[in-house]
PDB file of C-alpha atoms in Angstrom:
ATOM      1  CA  GLN A   1      -5.454   5.678  11.400  1.00  0.00           C
ATOM      2  CA  SER A   2      -2.575   3.410  10.215  1.00  0.00           C
ATOM      3  CA  VAL A   3      -0.351   6.160   8.765  1.00  0.00           C
ATOM      4  CA  GLU A   4       2.608   7.702  10.496  1.00  0.00           C
ATOM      5  CA  SER A   5       4.041   9.975   7.782  1.00  0.00           C
ATOM      6  CA  ILE A   6       3.522  10.861   4.224  1.00  0.00           C
ATOM      7  CA  GLU A   7       6.401  11.975   2.079  1.00  0.00           C
ATOM      8  CA  LEU A   8       6.449  13.489  -1.465  1.00  0.00           C
ATOM      9  CA  VAL A   9       9.384  12.380  -3.551  1.00  0.00           C
ATOM     10  CA  ARG A  10       9.939  14.676  -6.367  1.00  0.00           C
ATOM     11  CA  GLY A  11      11.585  13.693  -9.735  1.00  0.00           C
ATOM     12  CA  ASN A  12      12.322  10.300 -11.099  1.00  0.00           C
ATOM     13  CA  ALA A  13      12.282   7.655  -8.342  1.00  0.00           C
ATOM     14  CA  SER A  14      11.915   4.678 -10.587  1.00  0.00           C
ATOM     15  CA  ALA A  15      15.196   3.006  -9.492  1.00  0.00           C
ATOM     16  CA  GLN A  16      13.966   2.935  -5.908  1.00  0.00           C
ATOM     17  CA  LEU A  17      10.154   2.786  -6.176  1.00  0.00           C
ATOM     18  CA  GLY A  18       9.451   1.080  -9.405  1.00  0.00           C
ATOM     19  CA  ASN A  19       8.427   2.221 -12.877  1.00  0.00           C
ATOM     20  CA  GLY A  20       5.297   4.058 -11.717  1.00  0.00           C
ATOM     21  CA  ALA A  21       7.522   6.625  -9.914  1.00  0.00           C
ATOM     22  CA  VAL A  22       8.883   8.263 -13.136  1.00  0.00           C
ATOM     23  CA  ALA A  23       7.565  11.738 -12.181  1.00  0.00           C
ATOM     24  CA  GLY A  24       7.803  11.241  -8.387  1.00  0.00           C
ATOM     25  CA  ALA A  25       5.998   9.358  -5.727  1.00  0.00           C
ATOM     26  CA  VAL A  26       4.012   9.671  -2.503  1.00  0.00           C
ATOM     27  CA  VAL A  27       5.673   7.448   0.143  1.00  0.00           C
ATOM     28  CA  ILE A  28       3.411   6.439   3.004  1.00  0.00           C
ATOM     29  CA  THR A  29       4.896   5.107   6.240  1.00  0.00           C
ATOM     30  CA  THR A  30       2.650   3.068   8.439  1.00  0.00           C
ATOM     31  CA  ARG A  31       2.561   3.338  12.178  1.00  0.00           C
ATOM     32  CA  THR A  32       4.373   1.136  14.727  1.00  0.00           C
ATOM     33  CA  ALA A  33       2.643  -0.017  17.835  1.00  0.00           C
ATOM     34  CA  GLN A  34       2.502   2.535  20.748  1.00  0.00           C
ATOM     35  CA  GLY A  35       0.845   0.534  23.510  1.00  0.00           C
ATOM     36  CA  ASN A  36      -1.648  -2.162  24.043  1.00  0.00           C
ATOM     37  CA  LYS A  37      -4.978  -0.885  22.552  1.00  0.00           C
ATOM     38  CA  THR A  38      -7.712  -1.788  20.088  1.00  0.00           C
ATOM     39  CA  GLU A  39      -9.366   0.935  17.911  1.00  0.00           C
ATOM     40  CA  LEU A  40     -12.393   0.871  15.887  1.00  0.00           C
ATOM     41  CA  THR A  41     -13.054   3.877  13.668  1.00  0.00           C
ATOM     42  CA  GLY A  42     -15.675   4.591  11.066  1.00  0.00           C
ATOM     43  CA  SER A  43     -16.944   7.370   8.981  1.00  0.00           C
ATOM     44  CA  ALA A  44     -19.991   8.051   6.616  1.00  0.00           C
ATOM     45  CA  GLY A  45     -20.438  10.893   4.083  1.00  0.00           C
ATOM     46  CA  SER A  46     -22.204  11.885   0.927  1.00  0.00           C
ATOM     47  CA  PHE A  47     -22.623   9.646  -2.011  1.00  0.00           C
ATOM     48  CA  SER A  48     -22.977   6.612   0.221  1.00  0.00           C
ATOM     49  CA  THR A  49     -19.364   6.897   1.319  1.00  0.00           C
ATOM     50  CA  ARG A  50     -18.564   4.482   4.196  1.00  0.00           C
ATOM     51  CA  THR A  51     -15.370   3.613   5.883  1.00  0.00           C
ATOM     52  CA  VAL A  52     -14.617   1.293   8.804  1.00  0.00           C
ATOM     53  CA  GLN A  53     -11.201   0.290  10.314  1.00  0.00           C
ATOM     54  CA  LEU A  54     -10.212  -2.027  13.165  1.00  0.00           C
ATOM     55  CA  THR A  55      -6.699  -1.568  14.631  1.00  0.00           C
ATOM     56  CA  ARG A  56      -4.909  -3.593  17.328  1.00  0.00           C
ATOM     57  CA  SER A  57      -1.427  -2.768  18.598  1.00  0.00           C
ATOM     58  CA  GLN A  58       0.608  -4.694  21.254  1.00  0.00           C
ATOM     59  CA  VAL A  59       3.953  -4.062  23.054  1.00  0.00           C
ATOM     60  CA  SER A  60       5.539  -6.746  24.961  1.00  0.00           C
ATOM     61  CA  ASP A  61       7.936  -6.576  27.991  1.00  0.00           C
ATOM     62  CA  ARG A  62      10.769  -7.773  25.858  1.00  0.00           C
ATOM     63  CA  GLY A  63      10.351  -4.916  23.314  1.00  0.00           C
ATOM     64  CA  VAL A  64       8.456  -6.794  20.635  1.00  0.00           C
ATOM     65  CA  THR A  65       5.945  -4.538  18.988  1.00  0.00           C
ATOM     66  CA  ALA A  66       2.981  -5.492  16.678  1.00  0.00           C
ATOM     67  CA  ILE A  67       0.219  -3.688  14.954  1.00  0.00           C
ATOM     68  CA  GLY A  68      -2.459  -5.154  12.718  1.00  0.00           C
ATOM     69  CA  SER A  69      -5.398  -3.416  10.995  1.00  0.00           C
ATOM     70  CA  VAL A  70      -8.127  -4.353   8.568  1.00  0.00           C
ATOM     71  CA  TYR A  71     -10.369  -1.884   6.690  1.00  0.00           C
ATOM     72  CA  ARG A  72     -13.143  -1.535   4.126  1.00  0.00           C
ATOM     73  CA  GLU A  73     -14.135   1.488   2.187  1.00  0.00           C
ATOM     74  CA  THR A  74     -16.979   2.019  -0.299  1.00  0.00           C
ATOM     75  CA  SER A  75     -18.437   4.923  -2.135  1.00  0.00           C
ATOM     76  CA  ASP A  76     -20.971   5.356  -5.075  1.00  0.00           C
ATOM     77  CA  GLY A  77     -18.886   8.420  -6.012  1.00  0.00           C
ATOM     78  CA  PHE A  78     -20.264  11.581  -7.761  1.00  0.00           C
ATOM     79  CA  ASN A  79     -22.778  10.618 -10.526  1.00  0.00           C
ATOM     80  CA  ILE A  80     -23.748  12.971 -13.332  1.00  0.00           C
ATOM     81  CA  ARG A  81     -25.740  12.402 -16.545  1.00  0.00           C
ATOM     82  CA  THR A  82     -23.867  13.248 -19.616  1.00  0.00           C
ATOM     83  CA  SER A  83     -25.179  15.066 -22.690  1.00  0.00           C
ATOM     84  CA  ASN A  84     -25.897  11.765 -24.466  1.00  0.00           C
ATOM     85  CA  GLY A  85     -27.959  10.466 -21.425  1.00  0.00           C
ATOM     86  CA  SER A  86     -25.484   7.967 -20.027  1.00  0.00           C
ATOM     87  CA  ASP A  87     -24.398   7.857 -16.399  1.00  0.00           C
ATOM     88  CA  ASP A  88     -20.921   8.968 -15.427  1.00  0.00           C
ATOM     89  CA  LYS A  89     -20.264   6.919 -12.256  1.00  0.00           C
ATOM     90  CA  ASP A  90     -17.138   7.095 -10.010  1.00  0.00           C
ATOM     91  CA  ARG A  91     -17.800   4.185  -7.632  1.00  0.00           C
ATOM     92  CA  VAL A  92     -15.007   2.738  -5.478  1.00  0.00           C
ATOM     93  CA  GLU A  93     -14.632  -0.238  -3.257  1.00  0.00           C
ATOM     94  CA  ASP A  94     -11.433  -1.098  -1.396  1.00  0.00           C
ATOM     95  CA  GLN A  95     -10.614  -3.499   1.316  1.00  0.00           C
ATOM     96  CA  GLY A  96      -7.388  -4.826   3.012  1.00  0.00           C
ATOM     97  CA  GLY A  97      -5.279  -4.896   5.878  1.00  0.00           C
ATOM     98  CA  GLN A  98      -1.651  -4.834   7.259  1.00  0.00           C
ATOM     99  CA  ILE A  99       0.510  -6.569   9.996  1.00  0.00           C
ATOM    100  CA  LYS A 100       3.808  -5.027  11.111  1.00  0.00           C
ATOM    101  CA  VAL A 101       6.048  -6.660  13.736  1.00  0.00           C
ATOM    102  CA  SER A 102       9.417  -5.286  15.143  1.00  0.00           C
ATOM    103  CA  LEU A 103      11.510  -7.327  17.481  1.00  0.00           C
ATOM    104  CA  PRO A 104      15.007  -6.807  19.051  1.00  0.00           C
ATOM    105  CA  ILE A 105      17.506  -9.438  18.244  1.00  0.00           C
ATOM    106  CA  ALA A 106      21.180  -9.874  19.001  1.00  0.00           C
ATOM    107  CA  LEU A 107      22.268  -7.858  15.833  1.00  0.00           C
ATOM    108  CA  GLY A 108      19.804  -4.966  16.363  1.00  0.00           C
ATOM    109  CA  VAL A 109      16.079  -4.552  15.419  1.00  0.00           C
ATOM    110  CA  ALA A 110      14.340  -6.660  12.841  1.00  0.00           C
ATOM    111  CA  SER A 111      11.004  -5.431  11.333  1.00  0.00           C
ATOM    112  CA  PHE A 112       8.589  -7.192   9.041  1.00  0.00           C
ATOM    113  CA  SER A 113       5.378  -5.976   7.500  1.00  0.00           C
ATOM    114  CA  VAL A 114       2.724  -7.420   5.166  1.00  0.00           C
ATOM    115  CA  ASN A 115       0.173  -5.221   3.348  1.00  0.00           C
ATOM    116  CA  LYS A 116      -2.612  -6.553   1.187  1.00  0.00           C
ATOM    117  CA  ASN A 117      -5.529  -4.731  -0.471  1.00  0.00           C
ATOM    118  CA  SER A 118      -8.089  -5.283  -3.311  1.00  0.00           C
ATOM    119  CA  GLY A 119     -11.097  -3.950  -4.636  1.00  0.00           C
ATOM    120  CA  GLU A 120     -12.498  -2.143  -7.745  1.00  0.00           C
ATOM    121  CA  TYR A 121     -13.238   1.336  -8.999  1.00  0.00           C
ATOM    122  CA  GLU A 122     -15.493   2.647 -11.876  1.00  0.00           C
ATOM    123  CA  TYR A 123     -14.762   5.766 -13.976  1.00  0.00           C
ATOM    124  CA  ASP A 124     -15.961   6.792 -17.355  1.00  0.00           C
ATOM    125  CA  ASP A 125     -13.869   4.076 -19.089  1.00  0.00           C
ATOM    126  CA  GLY A 126     -15.505   1.125 -17.225  1.00  0.00           C
ATOM    127  CA  VAL A 127     -14.838  -0.921 -14.176  1.00  0.00           C
ATOM    128  CA  ASN A 128     -11.148  -1.501 -13.049  1.00  0.00           C
ATOM    129  CA  GLU A 129     -10.174  -4.261 -10.522  1.00  0.00           C
ATOM    130  CA  PHE A 130      -6.922  -4.243  -8.495  1.00  0.00           C
ATOM    131  CA  ASP A 131      -5.186  -6.567  -6.181  1.00  0.00           C
ATOM    132  CA  ASN A 132      -2.018  -5.638  -4.449  1.00  0.00           C
ATOM    133  CA  LEU A 133       0.375  -7.444  -1.979  1.00  0.00           C
ATOM    134  CA  ALA A 134       3.583  -5.988  -0.384  1.00  0.00           C
ATOM    135  CA  PHE A 135       6.179  -7.537   2.016  1.00  0.00           C
ATOM    136  CA  ASN A 136       8.962  -5.545   3.649  1.00  0.00           C
ATOM    137  CA  SER A 137      11.681  -6.582   5.987  1.00  0.00           C
ATOM    138  CA  THR A 138      14.523  -4.502   7.564  1.00  0.00           C
ATOM    139  CA  LEU A 139      17.415  -5.170   9.885  1.00  0.00           C
ATOM    140  CA  ASP A 140      18.917  -2.183  11.693  1.00  0.00           C
ATOM    141  CA  THR A 141      22.007  -2.716  13.655  1.00  0.00           C
ATOM    142  CA  GLY A 142      22.790   0.977  14.215  1.00  0.00           C
ATOM    143  CA  LYS A 143      25.728   0.768  11.998  1.00  0.00           C
ATOM    144  CA  LEU A 144      24.007  -0.728   8.914  1.00  0.00           C
ATOM    145  CA  LEU A 145      20.549  -0.948   7.630  1.00  0.00           C
ATOM    146  CA  SER A 146      19.441  -3.799   5.196  1.00  0.00           C
ATOM    147  CA  ARG A 147      16.136  -4.039   3.590  1.00  0.00           C
ATOM    148  CA  LEU A 148      14.192  -6.563   1.467  1.00  0.00           C
ATOM    149  CA  SER A 149      10.929  -5.622  -0.266  1.00  0.00           C
ATOM    150  CA  TYR A 150       8.607  -7.541  -2.361  1.00  0.00           C
ATOM    151  CA  ALA A 151       5.629  -6.168  -4.085  1.00  0.00           C
ATOM    152  CA  LYS A 152       2.965  -7.741  -6.429  1.00  0.00           C
ATOM    153  CA  ASN A 153       0.376  -5.544  -8.191  1.00  0.00           C
ATOM    154  CA  GLU A 154      -2.333  -6.771 -10.461  1.00  0.00           C
ATOM    155  CA  LYS A 155      -4.809  -4.466 -12.334  1.00  0.00           C
ATOM    156  CA  LYS A 156      -7.675  -5.460 -14.685  1.00  0.00           C
ATOM    157  CA  ALA A 157      -9.457  -2.901 -16.555  1.00  0.00           C
ATOM    158  CA  ALA A 158     -12.269  -2.954 -18.969  1.00  0.00           C
ATOM    159  CA  ASP A 159     -12.972   0.151 -21.115  1.00  0.00           C
ATOM    160  CA  SER A 160     -16.215   1.448 -22.579  1.00  0.00           C
ATOM    161  CA  ASN A 161     -15.346  -0.533 -25.841  1.00  0.00           C
ATOM    162  CA  THR A 162     -15.468  -3.838 -23.634  1.00  0.00           C
ATOM    163  CA  GLN A 163     -11.929  -4.332 -24.238  1.00  0.00           C
ATOM    164  CA  THR A 164     -10.004  -5.819 -21.091  1.00  0.00           C
ATOM    165  CA  TYR A 165      -6.471  -4.901 -20.199  1.00  0.00           C
ATOM    166  CA  VAL A 166      -4.438  -6.784 -17.507  1.00  0.00           C
ATOM    167  CA  LEU A 167      -1.284  -5.424 -15.799  1.00  0.00           C
ATOM    168  CA  LYS A 168       0.802  -7.568 -13.597  1.00  0.00           C
ATOM    169  CA  GLN A 169       3.908  -6.333 -11.862  1.00  0.00           C
ATOM    170  CA  THR A 170       6.263  -8.177  -9.430  1.00  0.00           C
ATOM    171  CA  GLN A 171       9.041  -6.258  -7.854  1.00  0.00           C
ATOM    172  CA  VAL A 172      11.985  -7.358  -5.586  1.00  0.00           C
ATOM    173  CA  GLU A 173      14.269  -4.848  -3.947  1.00  0.00           C
ATOM    174  CA  LEU A 174      17.514  -5.637  -1.929  1.00  0.00           C
ATOM    175  CA  GLN A 175      19.282  -2.617  -0.296  1.00  0.00           C
ATOM    176  CA  TYR A 176      22.287  -2.308   2.035  1.00  0.00           C
ATOM    177  CA  SER A 177      23.335   0.975   3.440  1.00  0.00           C
ATOM    178  CA  GLN A 178      26.255   1.859   5.803  1.00  0.00           C
ATOM    179  CA  THR A 179      26.612   4.866   8.065  1.00  0.00           C
ATOM    180  CA  ASP A 180      29.188   6.482   5.737  1.00  0.00           C
ATOM    181  CA  ASN A 181      26.301   6.971   3.242  1.00  0.00           C
ATOM    182  CA  ARG A 182      27.453   4.184   0.846  1.00  0.00           C
ATOM    183  CA  LEU A 183      24.484   2.671  -0.701  1.00  0.00           C
ATOM    184  CA  LEU A 184      24.173  -0.522  -2.768  1.00  0.00           C
ATOM    185  CA  GLY A 185      20.858  -1.576  -4.169  1.00  0.00           C
ATOM    186  CA  LEU A 186      19.209  -4.046  -6.596  1.00  0.00           C
ATOM    187  CA  ASN A 187      15.769  -3.500  -7.896  1.00  0.00           C
ATOM    188  CA  LEU A 188      14.046  -6.104 -10.006  1.00  0.00           C
ATOM    189  CA  LEU A 189      10.742  -5.371 -11.796  1.00  0.00           C
ATOM    190  CA  ARG A 190       8.844  -7.881 -14.002  1.00  0.00           C
ATOM    191  CA  GLU A 191       5.823  -6.444 -15.752  1.00  0.00           C
TER     192      GLU A 191
END
């Protein structure tokens, strides 16, 4: 419900999207507010799969748009019993939300968004926990586009040998683009 477009980026996109994009990436663009409305959606499926999402969008007379949503998804996943008698569970739990605001200013249009999600999933190697936060801001004057992005991703994984692995990433991106297709960028990744 919150997705406007999904783009497949082929090839190495690490310089633009971080080290996880070595072989390409899927770029998901979230929706902007299209009117004053509230939506509540939910679904249920096999393997105790449940999803619920609440979305609110608002457009003011001055051209300020805002959209916010929260969601929760759970699933027991497909479970089989392996030849040694142990369970092979694929459980997932994910919850989060987003806020996106666009407002006209003297220079053009400024946009800000915050996305947060966390949860855990279980595969053959054990339980994995994740916690992600992303902040994006853009200024579009019609002649230039500038963007500042910040992302923080944490993943904690425990394998079947009870070893725990922790991955922490922080990424900051500054980008400036002119209409003559000149592009200057700075991408800092700490892992």
